Amino acid sequence: MSDPQPVYLSDYQPPAYQVTHTELTFDLDPAATRVKARLQIERHPSTDSQAPLVLNGEHLTLISLAIDGSPVSDTAYQLTDEVLHIADVPETFILESEVEISPSSNTALEGLYQSNGIYCTQCEAEGFRRITYYPDRPDVMATFKVTVIGNATSEPVLLANGNPIDQGVLENGRHFATWEDPHPKPCYLFALVAGNLHKVEDSFETVSGRNVALQLWVEQENLDKTEHAMASLKRAMAWDEQTYGREYDLDLFMIVAVNDFNMGAMENKGLNIFNSAAVLTHPSTATDAAFQNVEGIVAHEYFHNWSGNRVTCRDWFQLSLKEGFTVFRDQCFSADTNSAPVKRIQDVSFFRTAQFAEDAGPTAHPIRPDHFIEITNFYTLTIYEKGAEVVRMLRNLLGWEDFRRGSDLYFERFDGQAVTIEDFVGCMAEVSDVDLGQFMRWYSQAGTPEIDAHGEYDYAHGEYHLTLRQRTPATPGQADKLPLHIPIRMGLVGTKSGQDLTLTLSGEKLGSDAVIHLTEDEQRFVFSDVAEAPVPSLLRDFSAPVKLHFPYSREDLAFLLTHDSDGFNRWDAGQRLAMLALDDLIAAHRNGVEKVMDSRVVEAFRVLLTGSMSDKAVLAEMLTLPSEAYIAEQQPIVDVDAIHAAREFVRQSLAVALRDEFVAVYKANQSDDPYAPTPEQIAQRSLKNVALTYLMAIEDEEGVAFCETQFAAEHNMTDVRHALTLLVHSNRDDIASPALKAFGEKWAHDPLVMDQWFTIQVSRPQSDVLERVQYLMQHPAFSIKNPNKVRALIGAFAQNRINFHRLDGKGYTLLADVVIELNRLNPEIAARLVTPLTRWQRFDEERQQLMRDELVRIKQEPLSSNVFEVVEKALA
Ligand code: TRP
Ligand code: ZN
């Protein structure tokens, strides 16, 4: 068998044949579903009349094939595992085919499969080819008419995209429903759902006065967990009208929740299919973070109706066209709905940890890759989150009003088309006259740019000289990088006044907060009329996805922490201050020197805790130390034990020094109000629980009692889970074990809560975790076929840095064993799960060797193209 081969962006050719209309009939059966397709096909005007028709098709059993009503003879077509070739076809014709597929044995969860007995589909990116023979590419757009036939008892509900146009009873207890979607769409947006589902209904009146029926379909026991998703959907619909002028375009919008799903959710036209974890919430089962996640994902999928569906991607290299834009849109929606600064802090904090790590590893790629083997491997943080950062930079470069005009032009000009990133950026340039030529490099260059900044105050002339130097490190396949256009939002904060000074650059007054443009390798900016010595506040609101180094002193950072007018940079100053202290402690740990706590960090925290800061949500973020994963990102070689020890030392030192303050904050933020996922309540709970985290760092008796009471009160899952986590992660097994047991028994029937139960246990720092993982893999609530379970147990274990990276290599072996098993069942999830092993270059030599050994062992297996691509890159 030969290795899977990549496809290249530069090889793009428009489709030789278009499908203008698609009719499908599904006769459902778990092991033998029949799919009849009737495709209206037209040869592209520029296609040679001899060109064969090539259709994708995988895991299909062909039953029959006809053109314009006549069977295609056996010699007139060729069939491989991947394509159906028909040599001689007319200019326009009807192709009819019938195939058989087996949804019940589909463990890859691509194409048509069953989840808990419910038939559902996942076609993005290339799943439709597992349903029928078809040109499975996004630039082939057709109208669809779909008939679904099922058992009236086991599949009372039969759904597909668009509007229901017919239904009826058939023989043998069967019934059918027919759906029509008037909007031409690529087949990756096709969806079908059939099963015993129950609906919650609501409606939305659009800005032009049309009434849209909203339906949320779930299993009966989940009917009480839909309120928040429905409310989020309505807010998202209103927001997209107000903010982007985008109105919904069908009379019906449906969301379905299923338990087995590879990702968060899918934007199928009019029929979004969701991972149940991304829809279902109830105060007693879902945390604040889960509520916010649901709101964001519901909005994300809804926003795709325009950014993705009405205007779609020409090819999968353009994936960030729809994903980067849509993530940016959902981030802004969540910022508007909740606390904007906290949303930004959380997004950037995640981005700098996870996307920076991806950019620094062997699978680094630009937000528009130029080749891939398996497109599902490219649903990455780079495509999604860095893509969103690049759209955000465009918004900032143009200003909101021009950006909105560019967006309007894009939706109007390309409605119903499959387009490219150039088309999008072109609209932005056209409406604004901003030259985005150099900016386009963000789309093609991988890696995280690093900026070295230096500043000097010239007292004599009242000038501040800022020198910025950029470099982007080499990434696989891209040795040399060109300078990028990097917008840097900044201010100069006067050390005497504590105020932002007016920025005057080359005689031009820019105001007290301005954007400077770094476009060269190195640039010097001279600010004049600077009346007092300033501390620069750079990259405000994280104005570009870069690493910015500035030789701040701890005094500078303590000053910015309290005086910066930019909330994001106040938080970042605290993170930088903590990082300086952590760096010293990591070095002390490695050198076997006694650890000493930096009193400036303690004093900064004291100011925060006793000060007048009114935004509790931001305060909670400021009191949160950088995560072990983030700290690791800052080290040249990751020493997992030193990082853990240093961070714990800081947590404990702060708890000892500020115990009474933490107790006071904990007590002051108690509430008996009924749970609501409001920004105010969430802020209060976050702050209270951060305080409790510190108290439990020293296993303070009062803190332990708070945990016990909070757990037992069962007020809401946020508080219960936090208390249980702190207990399980402490050494108080006497209290933790019975609590964990009670929790597991109470929620044994609820898969989403059991996911949390798994994660809590395998994230603890104690050294028995590996054995726990092995034990829990046998637990009846665990299934390797369910992606949520794999993420909750195995994925969470791989995030448990000190235990996953055990020096005996058993953590790596366990992960590799699961990857090998999943490779056969669900290649998409297997390829994601292997990620931690691919980061081997970041560790010491002993661990490098152990990690590589496991990658080599995986490589010796007969691999899916998904896992092959990742492992191949990791070992290159
Ligand atoms: N388009 C989906 C989103 O952004 C992503 C998605 C859902 C997906 N399921 C998938 C991508 C399966 C690849 C494979 O929300
Ligand atoms: Zn998306």
PDB file of N, CA and C and ligand atoms in Angstrom, residues 109-110 122-126 188 261-267 273 297 300-301 304 319 322-323 326-327 375-376 379 384 828 832, ligand 1:
ATOM      1  N   LEU A 109     -18.211   8.384  12.432  1.00  0.00           N
ATOM      2  CA  LEU A 109     -19.134   9.500  12.624  1.00  0.00           C
ATOM      3  C   LEU A 109     -19.023  10.536  11.499  1.00  0.00           C
ATOM      4  N   GLU A 110     -18.725  10.051  10.313  1.00  0.00           N
ATOM      5  CA  GLU A 110     -18.742  10.878   9.100  1.00  0.00           C
ATOM      6  C   GLU A 110     -19.702  10.223   8.123  1.00  0.00           C
ATOM      7  N   GLN A 122     -23.060  13.772   9.326  1.00  0.00           N
ATOM      8  CA  GLN A 122     -22.018  14.792   9.419  1.00  0.00           C
ATOM      9  C   GLN A 122     -21.281  14.763   8.092  1.00  0.00           C
ATOM     10  N   CYS A 123     -21.474  15.793   7.289  1.00  0.00           N
ATOM     11  CA  CYS A 123     -20.892  15.771   5.940  1.00  0.00           C
ATOM     12  C   CYS A 123     -19.678  16.660   5.773  1.00  0.00           C
ATOM     13  N   GLU A 124     -19.547  17.718   6.571  1.00  0.00           N
ATOM     14  CA  GLU A 124     -18.313  18.495   6.450  1.00  0.00           C
ATOM     15  C   GLU A 124     -17.166  17.686   7.033  1.00  0.00           C
ATOM     16  N   ALA A 125     -16.029  17.679   6.405  1.00  0.00           N
ATOM     17  CA  ALA A 125     -15.753  18.298   5.134  1.00  0.00           C
ATOM     18  C   ALA A 125     -16.097  17.337   3.979  1.00  0.00           C
ATOM     19  N   GLU A 126     -15.731  16.075   4.088  1.00  0.00           N
ATOM     20  CA  GLU A 126     -15.878  15.172   2.949  1.00  0.00           C
ATOM     21  C   GLU A 126     -16.653  13.911   3.328  1.00  0.00           C
ATOM     22  N   TYR A 188     -21.655  19.470   1.566  1.00  0.00           N
ATOM     23  CA  TYR A 188     -21.182  19.368   2.957  1.00  0.00           C
ATOM     24  C   TYR A 188     -22.196  19.954   3.940  1.00  0.00           C
ATOM     25  N   PHE A 261     -20.593  12.902  18.488  1.00  0.00           N
ATOM     26  CA  PHE A 261     -20.305  13.933  17.497  1.00  0.00           C
ATOM     27  C   PHE A 261     -18.832  14.287  17.572  1.00  0.00           C
ATOM     28  N   ASN A 262     -18.203  14.382  16.416  1.00  0.00           N
ATOM     29  CA  ASN A 262     -16.749  14.589  16.417  1.00  0.00           C
ATOM     30  C   ASN A 262     -16.330  15.969  16.887  1.00  0.00           C
ATOM     31  N   MET A 263     -17.135  16.977  16.577  1.00  0.00           N
ATOM     32  CA  MET A 263     -16.753  18.335  16.952  1.00  0.00           C
ATOM     33  C   MET A 263     -17.846  18.939  17.825  1.00  0.00           C
ATOM     34  N   GLY A 264     -17.920  20.285  17.835  1.00  0.00           N
ATOM     35  CA  GLY A 264     -18.919  20.948  18.668  1.00  0.00           C
ATOM     36  C   GLY A 264     -20.297  20.930  18.035  1.00  0.00           C
ATOM     37  N   ALA A 265     -20.369  21.350  16.769  1.00  0.00           N
ATOM     38  CA  ALA A 265     -21.656  21.430  16.094  1.00  0.00           C
ATOM     39  C   ALA A 265     -21.436  21.689  14.623  1.00  0.00           C
ATOM     40  N   MET A 266     -22.529  21.614  13.854  1.00  0.00           N
ATOM     41  CA  MET A 266     -22.414  21.745  12.404  1.00  0.00           C
ATOM     42  C   MET A 266     -23.560  22.570  11.840  1.00  0.00           C
ATOM     43  N   GLU A 267     -23.180  23.496  10.950  1.00  0.00           N
ATOM     44  CA  GLU A 267     -24.098  24.536  10.464  1.00  0.00           C
ATOM     45  C   GLU A 267     -24.954  24.115   9.280  1.00  0.00           C
ATOM     46  N   ILE A 273     -26.804  20.415  13.442  1.00  0.00           N
ATOM     47  CA  ILE A 273     -26.670  19.248  14.310  1.00  0.00           C
ATOM     48  C   ILE A 273     -25.570  19.545  15.322  1.00  0.00           C
ATOM     49  N   ILE A 297     -21.468  28.669  20.777  1.00  0.00           N
ATOM     50  CA  ILE A 297     -21.552  27.713  19.657  1.00  0.00           C
ATOM     51  C   ILE A 297     -22.889  27.835  18.928  1.00  0.00           C
ATOM     52  N   HIS A 300     -22.383  30.766  16.814  1.00  0.00           N
ATOM     53  CA  HIS A 300     -21.419  30.455  15.743  1.00  0.00           C
ATOM     54  C   HIS A 300     -22.116  29.736  14.578  1.00  0.00           C
ATOM     55  N   GLU A 301     -22.838  28.680  14.909  1.00  0.00           N
ATOM     56  CA  GLU A 301     -23.484  27.901  13.838  1.00  0.00           C
ATOM     57  C   GLU A 301     -24.549  28.744  13.147  1.00  0.00           C
ATOM     58  N   HIS A 304     -23.041  31.142  10.689  1.00  0.00           N
ATOM     59  CA  HIS A 304     -22.598  30.490   9.450  1.00  0.00           C
ATOM     60  C   HIS A 304     -23.668  30.570   8.357  1.00  0.00           C
ATOM     61  N   LEU A 319     -10.846  27.323   4.026  1.00  0.00           N
ATOM     62  CA  LEU A 319     -11.673  27.055   5.208  1.00  0.00           C
ATOM     63  C   LEU A 319     -11.745  28.240   6.179  1.00  0.00           C
ATOM     64  N   LYS A 322     -14.588  30.996   6.011  1.00  0.00           N
ATOM     65  CA  LYS A 322     -15.838  30.934   6.770  1.00  0.00           C
ATOM     66  C   LYS A 322     -15.575  30.786   8.268  1.00  0.00           C
ATOM     67  N   GLU A 323     -14.524  30.056   8.658  1.00  0.00           N
ATOM     68  CA  GLU A 323     -14.333  29.806  10.085  1.00  0.00           C
ATOM     69  C   GLU A 323     -13.717  31.003  10.822  1.00  0.00           C
ATOM     70  N   THR A 326     -16.418  33.639  11.038  1.00  0.00           N
ATOM     71  CA  THR A 326     -17.519  33.266  11.926  1.00  0.00           C
ATOM     72  C   THR A 326     -17.080  33.234  13.391  1.00  0.00           C
ATOM     73  N   VAL A 327     -15.859  32.790  13.659  1.00  0.00           N
ATOM     74  CA  VAL A 327     -15.371  32.844  15.048  1.00  0.00           C
ATOM     75  C   VAL A 327     -15.290  34.303  15.502  1.00  0.00           C
ATOM     76  N   ILE A 375      -8.192  16.788   5.068  1.00  0.00           N
ATOM     77  CA  ILE A 375      -8.701  18.110   5.450  1.00  0.00           C
ATOM     78  C   ILE A 375      -9.205  18.139   6.893  1.00  0.00           C
ATOM     79  N   THR A 376      -9.719  17.027   7.416  1.00  0.00           N
ATOM     80  CA  THR A 376     -10.232  17.096   8.794  1.00  0.00           C
ATOM     81  C   THR A 376      -9.120  17.402   9.797  1.00  0.00           C
ATOM     82  N   TYR A 379      -9.003  21.390  10.786  1.00  0.00           N
ATOM     83  CA  TYR A 379      -9.971  22.130  11.614  1.00  0.00           C
ATOM     84  C   TYR A 379      -9.257  22.460  12.911  1.00  0.00           C
ATOM     85  N   TYR A 384      -9.192  28.416  12.794  1.00  0.00           N
ATOM     86  CA  TYR A 384     -10.315  29.044  13.490  1.00  0.00           C
ATOM     87  C   TYR A 384      -9.894  30.306  14.248  1.00  0.00           C
ATOM     88  N   GLU A 828     -10.644  10.580  12.687  1.00  0.00           N
ATOM     89  CA  GLU A 828     -10.621  12.022  12.936  1.00  0.00           C
ATOM     90  C   GLU A 828     -10.251  12.298  14.399  1.00  0.00           C
ATOM     91  N   ARG A 832      -6.604  13.761  16.325  1.00  0.00           N
ATOM     92  CA  ARG A 832      -6.569  14.881  17.281  1.00  0.00           C
ATOM     93  C   ARG A 832      -5.931  14.457  18.590  1.00  0.00           C
TER      94      ARG A 832
HETATM   95  N1  TRP B   1     -18.168  23.685  10.496  1.00  0.00           N
HETATM   96  C1  TRP B   1     -18.241  23.215  11.852  1.00  0.00           C
HETATM   97  C2  TRP B   1     -18.136  24.439  12.743  1.00  0.00           C
HETATM   98  O1  TRP B   1     -17.297  25.271  12.566  1.00  0.00           O
HETATM   99  C3  TRP B   1     -17.116  22.282  12.183  1.00  0.00           C
HETATM  100  C4  TRP B   1     -17.388  20.830  12.146  1.00  0.00           C
HETATM  101  C5  TRP B   1     -18.390  20.194  12.743  1.00  0.00           C
HETATM  102  C6  TRP B   1     -16.585  19.823  11.551  1.00  0.00           C
HETATM  103  N2  TRP B   1     -18.246  18.855  12.558  1.00  0.00           N
HETATM  104  C7  TRP B   1     -17.170  18.596  11.841  1.00  0.00           C
HETATM  105  C8  TRP B   1     -15.433  19.824  10.819  1.00  0.00           C
HETATM  106  C9  TRP B   1     -16.617  17.410  11.422  1.00  0.00           C
HETATM  107  C10 TRP B   1     -14.888  18.638  10.369  1.00  0.00           C
HETATM  108  C11 TRP B   1     -15.478  17.437  10.662  1.00  0.00           C
HETATM  109  O2  TRP B   1     -18.892  24.613  13.624  1.00  0.00           O
END
